[in-house]
Coordinates of N, CA and C in Angstrom, one line a residue:
X105 N 0.8 -1.2 0.1 CA 0.1 0.0 0.1 C 0.8 1.0 0.1
X106 N 1.9 1.4 0.9 CA 2.7 2.5 0.8 C 3.6 2.7 -0.4
X107 N 3.7 1.4 -1.4 CA 4.5 1.5 -2.5 C 3.3 2.0 -3.7
X108 N 2.4 2.0 -3.7 CA 1.0 2.2 -4.5 C 1.4 3.9 -3.9
X109 N 1.2 4.2 -2.8 CA 0.9 5.4 -2.7 C 2.3 6.4 -2.8
X110 N 2.8 5.9 -2.8 CA 4.5 6.6 -3.3 C 4.5 7.0 -4.9
X111 N 4.3 6.0 -5.5 CA 4.1 5.9 -7.0 C 3.1 6.8 -7.4
X112 N 2.1 7.0 -6.7 CA 0.8 7.7 -7.4 C 1.4 9.1 -6.9
X113 N 1.9 9.7 -6.2 CA 2.7 10.9 -5.4 C 3.7 10.8 -6.3
X114 N 4.5 10.2 -6.7 CA 5.7 10.4 -7.6 C 4.8 11.1 -8.9
X115 N 3.8 10.0 -9.4 CA 3.3 10.5 -10.6 C 2.6 11.7 -10.6
X116 N 1.6 12.0 -9.8 CA 1.3 13.4 -9.5 C 2.1 14.5 -9.7
X117 N 3.8 14.8 -8.8 CA 4.8 15.6 -9.2 C 5.2 15.2 -10.4
X118 N 5.2 14.8 -11.3 CA 5.9 14.5 -12.3 C 4.6 15.3 -13.7
X119 N 3.5 15.3 -13.5 CA 2.3 15.9 -14.0 C 2.5 17.3 -13.9
X120 N 2.7 17.2 -12.4 CA 2.5 19.0 -12.3 C 3.6 19.9 -12.5
X121 N 5.0 18.8 -12.8 CA 6.0 19.8 -13.5 C 5.6 19.9 -15.0
X122 N 5.4 18.6 -15.6 CA 5.1 19.0 -16.9 C 4.2 20.0 -17.2
X123 N 2.6 20.4 -16.6 CA 2.2 20.9 -16.8 C 2.7 22.5 -16.8
X124 N 3.5 23.0 -15.6 CA 4.4 23.8 -14.9 C 5.3 23.9 -16.7
X125 N 5.5 23.6 -17.0 CA 6.6 23.4 -18.2 C 6.0 23.7 -19.5
X126 N 4.4 23.4 -19.9 CA 3.7 23.3 -20.6 C 3.4 24.9 -20.6
X127 N 2.8 25.4 -19.6 CA 2.5 26.5 -19.5 C 3.5 27.9 -19.5
X128 N 5.1 27.5 -19.0 CA 5.8 28.4 -19.3 C 6.2 28.3 -20.9
X129 N 5.9 27.4 -21.6 CA 6.2 27.6 -23.0 C 5.2 28.7 -23.8
X130 N 4.0 28.5 -23.0 CA 2.8 29.2 -23.7 C 3.1 31.1 -23.4
X131 N 3.9 31.1 -22.6 CA 4.4 32.6 -22.0 C 5.5 33.1 -22.9
X132 N 6.6 32.3 -23.6 CA 8.0 32.5 -23.7 C 7.6 32.9 -25.1
X133 N 8.6 34.0 -25.8 CA 8.5 34.3 -27.2 C 7.5 34.9 -27.3
X134 N 6.2 35.8 -26.6 CA 5.0 36.5 -27.1 C 6.1 38.0 -27.4
X135 N 5.7 39.1 -28.0 CA 5.7 39.8 -28.2 C 5.1 41.1 -27.1
X136 N 5.7 42.1 -26.7 CA 5.2 43.1 -25.7 C 3.6 43.0 -25.5
X137 N 3.1 43.2 -26.9 CA 1.3 43.5 -26.9 C 0.7 42.3 -26.6
X138 N 1.3 41.2 -27.4 CA 0.5 39.7 -27.2 C 0.7 39.1 -25.3
X139 N 1.5 39.6 -24.9 CA 1.8 39.6 -23.9 C 0.7 40.6 -22.6
X140 N 0.7 41.6 -22.8 CA -0.3 42.8 -22.3 C -1.8 42.1 -22.6
X141 N -2.2 41.6 -24.0 CA -3.5 41.1 -24.4 C -3.7 40.0 -23.0
X142 N -2.9 38.6 -23.0 CA -3.0 37.4 -22.6 C -2.9 38.1 -20.9
X143 N -2.1 39.2 -20.6 CA -2.3 38.9 -18.8 C -3.7 40.2 -18.7
X144 N -4.2 41.0 -19.5 CA -5.6 41.4 -19.4 C -6.1 40.8 -19.1
X145 N -6.2 39.5 -20.0 CA -7.6 38.6 -20.5 C -7.7 38.0 -18.8
X146 N -6.3 37.3 -18.3 CA -6.3 37.0 -17.2 C -6.9 37.2 -16.2
X147 N -6.4 39.0 -15.9 CA -6.2 39.2 -14.6 C -7.4 40.0 -14.4
X148 N -8.6 40.4 -15.8 CA -9.1 41.4 -15.6 C -10.7 41.1 -14.7
X149 N -10.7 39.6 -14.4 CA -11.9 39.7 -13.6 C -11.7 39.7 -12.1
X150 N -10.2 39.8 -11.7 CA -10.1 39.6 -10.4 C -9.0 40.7 -9.8
X151 N -9.0 41.8 -10.9 CA -8.1 42.8 -10.5 C -8.9 44.7 -11.1
X152 N -9.2 45.3 -10.4 CA -10.0 46.1 -10.5 C -9.3 47.0 -11.6
X153 N -10.0 47.3 -12.8 CA -10.1 48.0 -14.1 C -8.9 49.2 -13.8
X154 N -9.3 50.1 -12.8 CA -8.2 51.4 -12.3 C -6.5 50.9 -12.3
X155 N -6.6 50.0 -11.4 CA -5.3 49.0 -11.2 C -4.9 48.0 -12.3
X156 N -6.0 47.6 -13.3 CA -4.9 46.8 -13.8 C -4.2 47.3 -15.2
X157 N -4.2 48.3 -15.7 CA -2.7 48.9 -16.2 C -1.6 48.7 -15.4
X158 N -1.6 49.5 -14.4 CA -0.2 49.2 -13.6 C 0.1 48.1 -13.7
X159 N -0.8 46.9 -13.1 CA -0.3 46.1 -12.7 C 0.4 45.0 -13.9
X160 N -0.4 45.6 -15.3 CA 0.0 44.8 -16.3 C 1.4 45.3 -16.8
X161 N 1.7 46.6 -16.2 CA 2.9 47.1 -16.8 C 4.2 46.2 -15.8
X162 N 3.8 46.3 -14.6 CA 5.0 45.8 -13.8 C 5.4 44.3 -14.0
X163 N 4.0 43.6 -14.1 CA 4.5 42.2 -15.5 C 5.3 42.2 -16.5
X164 N 4.9 42.7 -17.1 CA 5.6 43.0 -18.9 C 6.9 43.7 -18.2
X165 N 7.4 43.9 -17.4 CA 8.8 44.9 -16.8 C 9.7 43.7 -16.9
X166 N 8.8 43.2 -15.6 CA 9.6 41.6 -15.3 C 10.0 41.1 -16.2
X167 N 8.9 40.7 -17.2 CA 8.9 39.8 -18.2 C 10.3 40.2 -19.2
X168 N 10.3 41.6 -19.9 CA 11.2 42.0 -20.0 C 12.6 42.0 -19.4
X169 N 12.8 41.9 -18.5 CA 13.9 41.8 -17.6 C 14.5 40.1 -17.9
X170 N 13.6 39.4 -17.5 CA 14.2 38.2 -17.8 C 14.0 37.5 -18.8
X171 N 13.8 38.0 -20.2 CA 14.3 38.0 -21.4 C 13.3 36.8 -22.1
X172 N 11.8 37.1 -21.5 CA 11.1 36.0 -21.4 C 10.1 36.5 -22.8
X173 N 9.9 37.8 -23.1 CA 9.6 38.8 -24.2 C 10.2 38.8 -25.8
X174 N 9.9 38.5 -26.6 CA 10.4 38.8 -28.1 C 10.6 40.8 -28.3
X175 N 11.1 41.0 -28.5 CA 11.9 42.3 -28.6 C 10.9 43.3 -30.2
X176 N 10.6 42.0 -30.8 CA 10.2 42.8 -32.2 C 9.3 41.4 -32.8
X177 N 8.4 42.0 -33.8 CA 7.5 40.9 -33.8 C 8.2 40.0 -34.9
X178 N 7.6 39.0 -35.0 CA 8.2 37.7 -35.8 C 7.8 37.7 -37.5
X179 N 8.8 37.7 -38.3 CA 8.6 37.9 -39.8 C 8.1 36.9 -40.5
X180 N 7.2 37.0 -41.0 CA 6.4 35.7 -41.7 C 6.9 36.2 -43.4
X181 N 8.0 34.8 -43.3 CA 8.4 34.6 -44.7 C 7.5 34.1 -45.5
X182 N 6.5 33.4 -45.2 CA 5.6 32.9 -46.1 C 5.9 31.1 -46.3
X183 N 6.9 31.1 -45.9 CA 7.1 29.2 -45.5 C 6.6 28.9 -44.3
X184 N 6.3 29.3 -43.4 CA 5.5 28.8 -42.1 C 6.7 28.6 -41.2
X185 N 7.8 29.2 -41.7 CA 9.1 29.1 -40.5 C 9.5 30.1 -40.0

């Protein structure tokens, strides 16, 4: 019984790590405008409208400092690459 519990616990931890890595990939490589849109979309139900821009600015500043955001939009060369 202990072995089964440990195995289930390790599987839950592995699943959590995989979900965390997947969510991180969704946020990396966005432009500043894309990041602001996603942040506003997620936070608007939780943060009052008058503070939303201030909170978004702080988050985007931190994302820039960490190098998560792209500085310029990707160029579409028509080849899908």
